[in-house]
mmCIF file of C-alpha atoms in Angstrom:
data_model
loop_
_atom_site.group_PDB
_atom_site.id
_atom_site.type_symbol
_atom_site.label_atom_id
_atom_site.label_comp_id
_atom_site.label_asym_id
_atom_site.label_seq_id
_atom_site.Cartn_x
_atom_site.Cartn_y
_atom_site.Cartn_z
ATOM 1 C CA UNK I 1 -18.502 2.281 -3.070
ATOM 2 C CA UNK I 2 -19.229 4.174 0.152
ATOM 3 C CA UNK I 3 -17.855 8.168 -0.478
ATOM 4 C CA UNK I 4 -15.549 8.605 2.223
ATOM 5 C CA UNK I 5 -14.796 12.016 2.613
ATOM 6 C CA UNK I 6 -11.931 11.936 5.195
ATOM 7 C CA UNK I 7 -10.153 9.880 2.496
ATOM 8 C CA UNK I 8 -10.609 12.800 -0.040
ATOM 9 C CA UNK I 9 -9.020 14.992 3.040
ATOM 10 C CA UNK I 10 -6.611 12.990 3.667
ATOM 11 C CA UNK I 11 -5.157 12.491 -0.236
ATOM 12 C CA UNK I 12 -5.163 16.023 -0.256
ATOM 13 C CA UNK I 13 -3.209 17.094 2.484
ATOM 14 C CA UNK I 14 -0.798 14.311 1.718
ATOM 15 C CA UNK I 15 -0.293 15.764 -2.093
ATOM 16 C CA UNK I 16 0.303 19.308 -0.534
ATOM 17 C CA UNK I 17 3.033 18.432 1.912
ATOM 18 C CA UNK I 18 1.772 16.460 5.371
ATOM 19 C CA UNK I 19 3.664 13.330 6.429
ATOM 20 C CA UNK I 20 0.932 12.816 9.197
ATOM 21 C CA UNK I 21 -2.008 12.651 6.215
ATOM 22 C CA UNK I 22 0.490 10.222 4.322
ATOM 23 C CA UNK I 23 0.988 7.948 7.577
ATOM 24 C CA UNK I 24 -2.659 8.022 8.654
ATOM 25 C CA UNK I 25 -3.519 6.672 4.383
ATOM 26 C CA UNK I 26 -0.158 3.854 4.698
ATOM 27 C CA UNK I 27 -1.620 3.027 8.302
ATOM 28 C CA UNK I 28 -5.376 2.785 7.096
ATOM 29 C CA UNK I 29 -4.580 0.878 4.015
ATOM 30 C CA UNK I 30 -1.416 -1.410 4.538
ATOM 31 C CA UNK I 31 -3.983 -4.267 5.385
ATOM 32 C CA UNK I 32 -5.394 -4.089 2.292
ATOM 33 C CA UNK I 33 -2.121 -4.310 0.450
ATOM 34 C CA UNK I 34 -0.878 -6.519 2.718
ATOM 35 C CA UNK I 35 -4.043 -9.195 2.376
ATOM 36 C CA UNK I 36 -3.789 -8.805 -0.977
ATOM 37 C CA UNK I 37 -0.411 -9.984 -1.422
ATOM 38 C CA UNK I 38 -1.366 -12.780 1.058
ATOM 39 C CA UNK I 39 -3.310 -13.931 -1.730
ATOM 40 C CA UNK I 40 -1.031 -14.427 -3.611
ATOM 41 C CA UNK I 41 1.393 -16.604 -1.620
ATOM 42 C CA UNK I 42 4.655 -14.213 -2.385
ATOM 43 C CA UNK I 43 8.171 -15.070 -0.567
ATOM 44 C CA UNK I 44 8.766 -11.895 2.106
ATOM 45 C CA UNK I 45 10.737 -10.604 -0.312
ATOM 46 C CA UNK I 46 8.245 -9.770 -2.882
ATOM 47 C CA UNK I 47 5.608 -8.748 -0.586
ATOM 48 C CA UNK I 48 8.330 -6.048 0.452
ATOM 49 C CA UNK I 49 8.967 -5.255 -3.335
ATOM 50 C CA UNK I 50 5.244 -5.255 -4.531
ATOM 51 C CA UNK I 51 4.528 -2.911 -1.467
ATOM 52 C CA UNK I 52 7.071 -0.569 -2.191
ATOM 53 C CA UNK I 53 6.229 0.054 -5.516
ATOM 54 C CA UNK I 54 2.947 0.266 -4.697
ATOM 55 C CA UNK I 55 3.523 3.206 -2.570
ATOM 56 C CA UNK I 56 6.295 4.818 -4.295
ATOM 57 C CA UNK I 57 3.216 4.922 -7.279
ATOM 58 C CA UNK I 58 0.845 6.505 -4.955
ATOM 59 C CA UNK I 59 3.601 9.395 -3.850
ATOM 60 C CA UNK I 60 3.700 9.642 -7.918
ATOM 61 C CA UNK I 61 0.189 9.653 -7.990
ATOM 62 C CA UNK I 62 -0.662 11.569 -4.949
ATOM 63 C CA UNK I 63 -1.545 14.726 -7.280
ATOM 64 C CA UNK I 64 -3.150 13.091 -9.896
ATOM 65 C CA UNK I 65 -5.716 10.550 -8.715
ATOM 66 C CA UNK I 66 -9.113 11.367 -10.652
ATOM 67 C CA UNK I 67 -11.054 9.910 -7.786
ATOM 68 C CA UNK I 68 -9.607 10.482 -4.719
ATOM 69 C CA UNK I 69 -12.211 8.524 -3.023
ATOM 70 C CA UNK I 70 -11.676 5.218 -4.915
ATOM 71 C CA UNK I 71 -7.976 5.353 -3.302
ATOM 72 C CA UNK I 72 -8.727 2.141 -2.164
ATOM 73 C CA UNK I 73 -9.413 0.270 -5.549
ATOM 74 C CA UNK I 74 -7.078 2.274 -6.993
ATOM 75 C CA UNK I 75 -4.269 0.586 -4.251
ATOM 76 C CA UNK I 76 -6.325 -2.923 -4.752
ATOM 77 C CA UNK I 77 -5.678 -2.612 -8.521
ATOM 78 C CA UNK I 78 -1.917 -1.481 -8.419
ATOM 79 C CA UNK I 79 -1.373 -4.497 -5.940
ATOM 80 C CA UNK I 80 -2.478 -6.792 -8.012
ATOM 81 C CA UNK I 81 -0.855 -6.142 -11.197
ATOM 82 C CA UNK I 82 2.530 -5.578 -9.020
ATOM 83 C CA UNK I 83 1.851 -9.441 -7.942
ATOM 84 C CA UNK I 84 0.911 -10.798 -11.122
ATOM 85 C CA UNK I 85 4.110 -9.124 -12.435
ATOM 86 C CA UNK I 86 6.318 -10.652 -9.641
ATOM 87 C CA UNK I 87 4.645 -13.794 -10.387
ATOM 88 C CA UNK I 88 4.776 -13.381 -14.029
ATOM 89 C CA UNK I 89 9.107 -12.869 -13.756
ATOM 90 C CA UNK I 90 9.179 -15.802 -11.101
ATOM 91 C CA UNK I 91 7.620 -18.193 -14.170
ATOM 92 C CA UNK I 92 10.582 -16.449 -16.089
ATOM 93 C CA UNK I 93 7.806 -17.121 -19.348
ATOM 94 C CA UNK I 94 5.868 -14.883 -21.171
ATOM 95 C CA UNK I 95 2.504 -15.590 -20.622
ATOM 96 C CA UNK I 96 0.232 -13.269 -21.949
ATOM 97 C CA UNK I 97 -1.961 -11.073 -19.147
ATOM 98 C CA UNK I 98 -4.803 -12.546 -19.799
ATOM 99 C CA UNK I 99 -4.152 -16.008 -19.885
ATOM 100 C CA UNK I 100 -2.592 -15.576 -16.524
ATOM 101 C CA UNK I 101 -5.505 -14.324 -15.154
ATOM 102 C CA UNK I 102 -6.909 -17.304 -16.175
ATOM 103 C CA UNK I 103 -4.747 -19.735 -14.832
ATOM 104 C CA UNK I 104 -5.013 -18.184 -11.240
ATOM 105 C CA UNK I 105 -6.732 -19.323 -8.464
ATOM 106 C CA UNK I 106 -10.587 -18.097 -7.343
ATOM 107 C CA UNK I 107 -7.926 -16.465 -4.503
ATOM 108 C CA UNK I 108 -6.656 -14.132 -6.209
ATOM 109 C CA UNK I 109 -9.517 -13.483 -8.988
ATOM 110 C CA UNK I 110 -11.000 -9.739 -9.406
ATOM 111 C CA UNK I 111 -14.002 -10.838 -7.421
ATOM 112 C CA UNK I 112 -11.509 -12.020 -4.551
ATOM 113 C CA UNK I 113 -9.876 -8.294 -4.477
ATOM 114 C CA UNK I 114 -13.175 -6.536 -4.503
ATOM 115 C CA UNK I 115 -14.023 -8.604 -1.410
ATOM 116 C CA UNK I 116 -10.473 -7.501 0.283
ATOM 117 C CA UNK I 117 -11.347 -3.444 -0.836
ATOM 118 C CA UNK I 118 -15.322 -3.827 0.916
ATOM 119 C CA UNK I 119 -13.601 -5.590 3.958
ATOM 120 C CA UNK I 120 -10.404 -3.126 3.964
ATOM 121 C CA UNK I 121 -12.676 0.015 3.333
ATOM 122 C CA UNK I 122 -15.088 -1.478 6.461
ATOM 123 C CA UNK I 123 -12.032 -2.233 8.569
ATOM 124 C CA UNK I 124 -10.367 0.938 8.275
ATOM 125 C CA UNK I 125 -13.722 3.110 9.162
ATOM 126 C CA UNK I 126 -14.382 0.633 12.302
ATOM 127 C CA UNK I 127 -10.460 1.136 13.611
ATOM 128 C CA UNK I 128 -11.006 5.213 12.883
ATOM 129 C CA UNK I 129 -14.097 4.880 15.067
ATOM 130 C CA UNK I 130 -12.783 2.860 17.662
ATOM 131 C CA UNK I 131 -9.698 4.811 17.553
ATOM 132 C CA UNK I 132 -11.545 7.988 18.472
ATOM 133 C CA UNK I 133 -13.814 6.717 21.583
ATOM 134 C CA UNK I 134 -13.151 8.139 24.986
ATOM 135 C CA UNK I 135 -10.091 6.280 26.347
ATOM 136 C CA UNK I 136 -12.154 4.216 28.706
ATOM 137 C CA UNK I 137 -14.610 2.423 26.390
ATOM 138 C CA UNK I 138 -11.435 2.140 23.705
ATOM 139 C CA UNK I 139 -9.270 0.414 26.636
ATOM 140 C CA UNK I 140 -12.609 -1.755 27.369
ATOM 141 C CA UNK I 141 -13.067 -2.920 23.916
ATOM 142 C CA UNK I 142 -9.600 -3.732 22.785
ATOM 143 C CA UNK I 143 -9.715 -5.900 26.194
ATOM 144 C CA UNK I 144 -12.923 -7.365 24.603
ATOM 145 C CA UNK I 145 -11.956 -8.019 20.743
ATOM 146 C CA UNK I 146 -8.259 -9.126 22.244
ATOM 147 C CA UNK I 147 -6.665 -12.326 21.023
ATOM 148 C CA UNK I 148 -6.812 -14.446 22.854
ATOM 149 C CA UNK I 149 -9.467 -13.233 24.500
ATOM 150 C CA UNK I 150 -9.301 -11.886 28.206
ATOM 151 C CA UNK I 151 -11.915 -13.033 30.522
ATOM 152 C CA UNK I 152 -14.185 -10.502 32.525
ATOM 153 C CA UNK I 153 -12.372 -11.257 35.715
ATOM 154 C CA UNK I 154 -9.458 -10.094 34.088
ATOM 155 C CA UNK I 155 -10.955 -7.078 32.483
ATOM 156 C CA UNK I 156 -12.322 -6.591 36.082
ATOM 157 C CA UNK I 157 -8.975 -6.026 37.542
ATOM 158 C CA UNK I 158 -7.516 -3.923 34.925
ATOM 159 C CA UNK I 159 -10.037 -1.537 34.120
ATOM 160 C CA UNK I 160 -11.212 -1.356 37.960
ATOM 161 C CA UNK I 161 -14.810 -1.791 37.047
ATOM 162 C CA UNK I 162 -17.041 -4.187 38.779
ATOM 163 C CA UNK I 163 -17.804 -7.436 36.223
ATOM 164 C CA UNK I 164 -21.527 -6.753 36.630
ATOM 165 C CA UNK I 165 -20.990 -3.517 35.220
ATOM 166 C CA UNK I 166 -19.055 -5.013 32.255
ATOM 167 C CA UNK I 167 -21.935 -5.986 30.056
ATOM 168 C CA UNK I 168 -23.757 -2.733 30.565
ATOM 169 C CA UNK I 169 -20.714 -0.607 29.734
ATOM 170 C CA UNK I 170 -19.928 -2.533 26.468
ATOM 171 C CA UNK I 171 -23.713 -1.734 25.336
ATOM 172 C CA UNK I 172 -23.004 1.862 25.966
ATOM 173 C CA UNK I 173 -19.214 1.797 24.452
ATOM 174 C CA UNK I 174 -20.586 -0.030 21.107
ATOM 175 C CA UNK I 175 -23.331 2.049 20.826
ATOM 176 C CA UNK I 176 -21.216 5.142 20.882
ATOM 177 C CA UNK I 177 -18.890 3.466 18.329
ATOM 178 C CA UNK I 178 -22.316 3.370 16.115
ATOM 179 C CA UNK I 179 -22.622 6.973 16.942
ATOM 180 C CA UNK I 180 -19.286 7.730 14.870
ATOM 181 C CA UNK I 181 -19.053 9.830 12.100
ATOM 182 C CA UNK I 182 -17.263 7.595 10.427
ATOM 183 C CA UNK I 183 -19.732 4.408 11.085
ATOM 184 C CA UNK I 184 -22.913 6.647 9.793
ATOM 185 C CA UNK I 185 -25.319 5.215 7.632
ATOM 186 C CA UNK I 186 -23.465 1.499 8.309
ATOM 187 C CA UNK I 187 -26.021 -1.111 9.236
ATOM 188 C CA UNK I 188 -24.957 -3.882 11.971
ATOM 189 C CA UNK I 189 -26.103 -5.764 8.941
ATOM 190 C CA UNK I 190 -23.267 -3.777 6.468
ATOM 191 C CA UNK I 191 -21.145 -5.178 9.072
ATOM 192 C CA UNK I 192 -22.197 -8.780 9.212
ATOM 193 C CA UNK I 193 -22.058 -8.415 5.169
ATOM 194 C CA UNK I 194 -18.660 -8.273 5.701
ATOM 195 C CA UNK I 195 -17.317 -10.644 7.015
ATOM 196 C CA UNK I 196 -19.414 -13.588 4.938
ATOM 197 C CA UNK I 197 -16.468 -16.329 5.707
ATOM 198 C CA UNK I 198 -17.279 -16.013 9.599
ATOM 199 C CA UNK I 199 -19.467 -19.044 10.697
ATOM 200 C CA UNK I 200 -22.671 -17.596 12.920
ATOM 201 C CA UNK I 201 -22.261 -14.157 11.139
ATOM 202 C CA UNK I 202 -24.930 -13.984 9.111
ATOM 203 C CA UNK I 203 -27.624 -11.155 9.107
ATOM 204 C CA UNK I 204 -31.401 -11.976 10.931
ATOM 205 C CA UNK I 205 -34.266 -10.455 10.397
ATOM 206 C CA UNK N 1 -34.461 -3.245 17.035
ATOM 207 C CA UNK N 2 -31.227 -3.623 18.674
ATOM 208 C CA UNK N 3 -30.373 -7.080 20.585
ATOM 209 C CA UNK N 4 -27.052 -8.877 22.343
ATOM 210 C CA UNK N 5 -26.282 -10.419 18.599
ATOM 211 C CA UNK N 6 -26.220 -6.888 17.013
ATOM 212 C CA UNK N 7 -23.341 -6.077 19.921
ATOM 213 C CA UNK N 8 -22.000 -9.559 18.996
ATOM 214 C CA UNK N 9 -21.527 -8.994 15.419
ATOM 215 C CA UNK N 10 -20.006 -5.489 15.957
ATOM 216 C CA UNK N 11 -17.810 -6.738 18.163
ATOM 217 C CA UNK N 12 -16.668 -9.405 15.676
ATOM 218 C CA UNK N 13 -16.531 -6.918 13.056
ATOM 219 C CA UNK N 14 -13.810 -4.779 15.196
ATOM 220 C CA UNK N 15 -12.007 -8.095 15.957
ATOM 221 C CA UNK N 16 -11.667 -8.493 12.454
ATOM 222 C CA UNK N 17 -10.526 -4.771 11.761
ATOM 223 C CA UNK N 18 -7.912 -5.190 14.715
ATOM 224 C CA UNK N 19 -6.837 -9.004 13.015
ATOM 225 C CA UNK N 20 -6.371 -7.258 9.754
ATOM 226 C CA UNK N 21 -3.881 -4.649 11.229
ATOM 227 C CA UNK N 22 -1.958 -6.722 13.381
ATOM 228 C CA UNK N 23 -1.515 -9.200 10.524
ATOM 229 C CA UNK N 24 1.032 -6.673 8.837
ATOM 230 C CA UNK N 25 4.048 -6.529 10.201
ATOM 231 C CA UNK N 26 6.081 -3.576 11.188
ATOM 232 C CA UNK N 27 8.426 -3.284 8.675
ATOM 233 C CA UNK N 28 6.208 -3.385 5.813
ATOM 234 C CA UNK N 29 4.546 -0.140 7.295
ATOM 235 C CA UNK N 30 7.534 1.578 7.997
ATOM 236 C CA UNK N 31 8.776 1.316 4.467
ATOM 237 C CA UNK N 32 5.219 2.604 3.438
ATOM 238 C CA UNK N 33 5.354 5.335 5.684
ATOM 239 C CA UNK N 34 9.549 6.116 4.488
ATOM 240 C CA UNK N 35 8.064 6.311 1.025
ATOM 241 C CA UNK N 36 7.191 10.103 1.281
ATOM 242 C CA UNK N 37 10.466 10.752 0.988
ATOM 243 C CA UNK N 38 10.102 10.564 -2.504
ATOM 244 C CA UNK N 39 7.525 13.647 -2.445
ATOM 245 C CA UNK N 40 7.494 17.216 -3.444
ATOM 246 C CA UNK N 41 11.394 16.769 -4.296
ATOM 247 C CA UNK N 42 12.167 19.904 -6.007
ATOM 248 C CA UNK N 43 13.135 18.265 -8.714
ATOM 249 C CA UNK N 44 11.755 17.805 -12.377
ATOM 250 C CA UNK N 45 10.623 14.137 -13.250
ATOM 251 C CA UNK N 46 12.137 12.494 -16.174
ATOM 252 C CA UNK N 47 9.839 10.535 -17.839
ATOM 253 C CA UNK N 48 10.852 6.802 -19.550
ATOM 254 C CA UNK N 49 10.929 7.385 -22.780
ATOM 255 C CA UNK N 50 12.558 4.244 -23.877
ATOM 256 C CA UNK N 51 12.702 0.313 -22.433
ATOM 257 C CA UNK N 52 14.294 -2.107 -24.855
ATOM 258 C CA UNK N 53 12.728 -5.020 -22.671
ATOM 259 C CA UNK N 54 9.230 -3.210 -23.327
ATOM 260 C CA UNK N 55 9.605 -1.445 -26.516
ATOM 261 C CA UNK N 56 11.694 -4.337 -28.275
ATOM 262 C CA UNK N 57 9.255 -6.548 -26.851
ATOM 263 C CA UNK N 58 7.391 -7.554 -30.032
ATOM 264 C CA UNK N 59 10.594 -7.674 -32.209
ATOM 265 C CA UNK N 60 11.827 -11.487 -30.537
ATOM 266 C CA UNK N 61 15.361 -11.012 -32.743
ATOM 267 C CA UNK N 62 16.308 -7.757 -31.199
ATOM 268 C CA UNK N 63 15.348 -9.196 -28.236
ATOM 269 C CA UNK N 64 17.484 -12.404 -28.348
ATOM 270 C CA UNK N 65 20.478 -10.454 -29.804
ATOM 271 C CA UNK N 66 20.258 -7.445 -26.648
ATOM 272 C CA UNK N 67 19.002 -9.806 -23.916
ATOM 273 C CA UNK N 68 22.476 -9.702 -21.961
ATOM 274 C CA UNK N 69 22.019 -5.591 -21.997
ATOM 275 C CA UNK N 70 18.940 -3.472 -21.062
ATOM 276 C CA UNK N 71 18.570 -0.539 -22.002
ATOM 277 C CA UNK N 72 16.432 2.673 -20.837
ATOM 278 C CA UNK N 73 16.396 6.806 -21.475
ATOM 279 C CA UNK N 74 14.165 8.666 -19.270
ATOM 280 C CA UNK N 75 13.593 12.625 -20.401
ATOM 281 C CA UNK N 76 12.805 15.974 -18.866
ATOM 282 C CA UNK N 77 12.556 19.374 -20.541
ATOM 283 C CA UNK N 78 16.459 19.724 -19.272
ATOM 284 C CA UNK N 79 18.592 16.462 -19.608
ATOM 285 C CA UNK N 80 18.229 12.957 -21.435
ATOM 286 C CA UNK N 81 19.552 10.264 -19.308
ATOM 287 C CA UNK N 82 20.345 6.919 -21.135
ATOM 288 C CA UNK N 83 21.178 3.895 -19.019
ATOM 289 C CA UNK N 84 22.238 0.081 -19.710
ATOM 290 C CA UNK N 85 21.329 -2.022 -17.016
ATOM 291 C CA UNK N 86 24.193 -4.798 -16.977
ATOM 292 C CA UNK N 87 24.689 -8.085 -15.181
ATOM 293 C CA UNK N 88 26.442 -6.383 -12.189
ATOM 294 C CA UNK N 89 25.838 -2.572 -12.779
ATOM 295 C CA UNK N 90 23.850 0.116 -13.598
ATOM 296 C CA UNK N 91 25.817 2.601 -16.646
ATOM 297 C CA UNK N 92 24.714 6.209 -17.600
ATOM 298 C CA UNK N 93 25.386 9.101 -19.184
ATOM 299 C CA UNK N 94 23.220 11.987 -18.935
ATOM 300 C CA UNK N 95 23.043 14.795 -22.069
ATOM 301 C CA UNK N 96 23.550 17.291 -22.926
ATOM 302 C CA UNK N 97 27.500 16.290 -21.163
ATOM 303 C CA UNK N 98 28.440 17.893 -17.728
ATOM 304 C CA UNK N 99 29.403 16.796 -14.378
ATOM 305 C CA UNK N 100 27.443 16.175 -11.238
ATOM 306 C CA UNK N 101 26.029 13.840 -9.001
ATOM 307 C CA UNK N 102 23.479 10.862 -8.976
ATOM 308 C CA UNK N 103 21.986 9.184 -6.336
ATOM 309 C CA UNK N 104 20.057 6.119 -6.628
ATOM 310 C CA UNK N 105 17.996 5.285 -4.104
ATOM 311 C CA UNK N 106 15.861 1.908 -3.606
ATOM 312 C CA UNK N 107 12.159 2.117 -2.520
ATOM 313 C CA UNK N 108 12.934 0.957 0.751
ATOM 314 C CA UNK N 109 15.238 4.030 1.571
ATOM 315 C CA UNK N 110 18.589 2.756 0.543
ATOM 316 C CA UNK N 111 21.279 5.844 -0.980
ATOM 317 C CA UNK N 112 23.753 5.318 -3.018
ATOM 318 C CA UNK N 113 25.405 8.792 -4.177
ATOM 319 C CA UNK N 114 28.335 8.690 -7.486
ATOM 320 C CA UNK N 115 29.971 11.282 -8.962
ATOM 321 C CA UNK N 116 29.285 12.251 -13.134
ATOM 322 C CA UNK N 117 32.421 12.783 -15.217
ATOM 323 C CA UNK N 118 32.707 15.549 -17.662
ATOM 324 C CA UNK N 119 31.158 13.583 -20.294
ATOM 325 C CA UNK N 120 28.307 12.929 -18.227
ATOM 326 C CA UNK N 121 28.900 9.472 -17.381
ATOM 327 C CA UNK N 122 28.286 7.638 -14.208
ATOM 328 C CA UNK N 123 27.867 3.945 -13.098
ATOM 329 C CA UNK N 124 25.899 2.637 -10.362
ATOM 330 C CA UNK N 125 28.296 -0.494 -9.051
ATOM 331 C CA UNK N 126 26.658 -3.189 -7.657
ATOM 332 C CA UNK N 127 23.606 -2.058 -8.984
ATOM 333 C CA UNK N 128 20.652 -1.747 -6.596
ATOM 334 C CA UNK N 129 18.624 -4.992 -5.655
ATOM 335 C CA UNK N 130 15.873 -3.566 -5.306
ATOM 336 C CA UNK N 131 13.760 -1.471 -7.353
ATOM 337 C CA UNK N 132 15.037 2.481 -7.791
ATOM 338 C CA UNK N 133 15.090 6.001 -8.776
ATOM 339 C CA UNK N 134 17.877 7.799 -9.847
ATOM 340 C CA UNK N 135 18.365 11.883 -9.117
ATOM 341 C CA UNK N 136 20.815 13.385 -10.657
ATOM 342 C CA UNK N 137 21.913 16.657 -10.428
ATOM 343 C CA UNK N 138 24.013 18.990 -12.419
ATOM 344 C CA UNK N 139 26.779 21.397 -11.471
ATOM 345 C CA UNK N 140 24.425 24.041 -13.598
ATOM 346 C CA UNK N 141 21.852 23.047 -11.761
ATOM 347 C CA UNK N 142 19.762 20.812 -13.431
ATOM 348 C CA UNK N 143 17.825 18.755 -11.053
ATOM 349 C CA UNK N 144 16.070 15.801 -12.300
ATOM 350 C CA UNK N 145 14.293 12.333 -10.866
ATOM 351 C CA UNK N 146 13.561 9.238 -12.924
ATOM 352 C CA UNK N 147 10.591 7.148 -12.214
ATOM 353 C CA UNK N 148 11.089 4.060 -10.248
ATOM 354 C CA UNK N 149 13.357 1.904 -12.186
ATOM 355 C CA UNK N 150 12.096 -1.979 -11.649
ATOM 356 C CA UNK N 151 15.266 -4.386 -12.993
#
């Protein structure tokens, strides 16, 4: 797992007393909680009860993790024993842990979550970086990675740059975005890694 | 060296990152975020000392016989609280006996606040729906907070 020290930083100024820290950790990681519960097909309602706990275990926690920098398997884990317990009490049997494991789907098996922490981890560095650019290139690639997409013409006439001068300034913007402290070391390869289920994705030599 | 697909896959990489955040919706954030409430109270937690439905687990008799009734104590250096978790309410009594408050209040920021008798009794009516902590403080000053209580 990549060491991450801004994650250290942030766990510790969240178990001093910083709301800011403990927004910036909820805001980098509620994906990953989030997808992992998706996994597991909850109603709302769980999701909302398997997140809170979740949380409320990390403000518990928020003094005692013994690796601050594995916050994010340490959230992966939580979430998915708080799911298999919903889903445990929604069976209303007792079936051992480990049989239930067994009984569950390739979506929600350990190798599943350890996908969702790489991706999560990944995603959470590339939105710090982005979020840090200089306010034109961010403005120029959220128009760019939009959904649905927006087409030059209309980046054109928001941004006010010429659509010739499009391409050239997304070279430059992405190649700051590399730059970023927190991207360092991150191949485009690391990248493409990531995101395996995305047809044409796949690293070249 | 660099080429147009290296650009391509970053940007698809950020697309993803930006998919992934927009996928979760407000509300599940905020009541991330509202959990710091629940930090650097100044109060002492009590830990669960006791959970029939854990602890009586094994035992499938006492089980059967209590299933109607759970019951948990949590302890701190100051005060034992014992609850029994019924149908339709939440009953305590917190030792050694005086009066005070508790407030339970549900991970997602919900406060209920009851008054505890002279024999340190209290009841939490409805009980919560959702899972909670208790704090419950003392009128000699006692100041205590349960872990999260899951029903």
């Amino acid at each position: 797992m990549r060491d991450d020290s801004s994650v250290v930083a942030l766990v510790a100024r969240a178990a001093g007393s910083d709301q800011a820290a403990w927004d910036d950790l909820v805001d980098r990681y509620a994906p990953l909680v989030w997808s992992i519960c998706a996994r597991f097909e909850l109603s709302s309602q769980d999701v909302e009860d398997v997140g809170q706990n979740v949380w409320l275990r990390l403000v518990e926690q928020l003094g005692n993790l013994r690796e601050p920098a594995a916050l994010p398997g340490w959230l992966a884990t939580t979430t998915r024993r708080e799911c298999l317990r919903v889903v445990r009490a929604a069976q209303r049997v007792d079936i051992p842990g480990d049989e239930l494991e067994e009984r569950l789907s390739p979506q929600t098996d350990a190798a599943a979550i350890d996908q969702e922490i790489i991706a999560a981890e990944r995603n959470a560095l590339l939105r710090a970086a982005l979020a840090e650019l200089p306010p034109r290139c961010r403005r120029l690639l959220s128009m760019l990675i939009s959904d649905p997409p927006r087409s030059y013409a209309e980046i054109s006439a928001v941004l006010g740059i010429r659509i010739g001068s499009i391409g050239p300034e997304r070279g430059r913007c992405l190649e700051r975005l590399r730059r970023s402290e927190f991207l360092t070391g991150l191949s485009d390869d690391e990248f493409a890694a990531a995101r395996l289920s995305v047809p044409g994705s796949e690293p070249h030599a | 060296m660099r080429d147009a697909r290296d650009d391509e896959r970053l940007l698809a990489a950020l697309r993803d990152a930006e998919r992934a955040r927009r996928a979760v919706p407000d509300g599940f954030v905020q009541a991330a975020r509202a959990a710091y409430a629940w930090h650097n109270l100044e109060a002492e937690l009590a830990q669960l000392t006791y959970d029939s439905q854990r602890d009586d687990a094994a035992a499938a008799t006492v089980r059967a016989e209590t299933a109607s009734v759970r019951a948990l104590t949590f302890t701190s250096a100051s005060v034992t609280i014992e609850l029994e978790v019924t149908g339709r309410s939440v009953l305590g009594q917190i030792s050694p006996f005086r009066e005070g408050t508790v407030e339970a209040r549900t991970s997602a920021g919900a406060v209920v606040t009851v008054p505890v008798d002279e024999i340190g009794c209290f009841a939490v009516d409805p009980k919560p729906a959702s899972p909670f902590r208790l704090r419950c403080r003392t009128v000699d000053g006692a100041d205590v907070v349960t872990g999260l209580i899951m029903l």
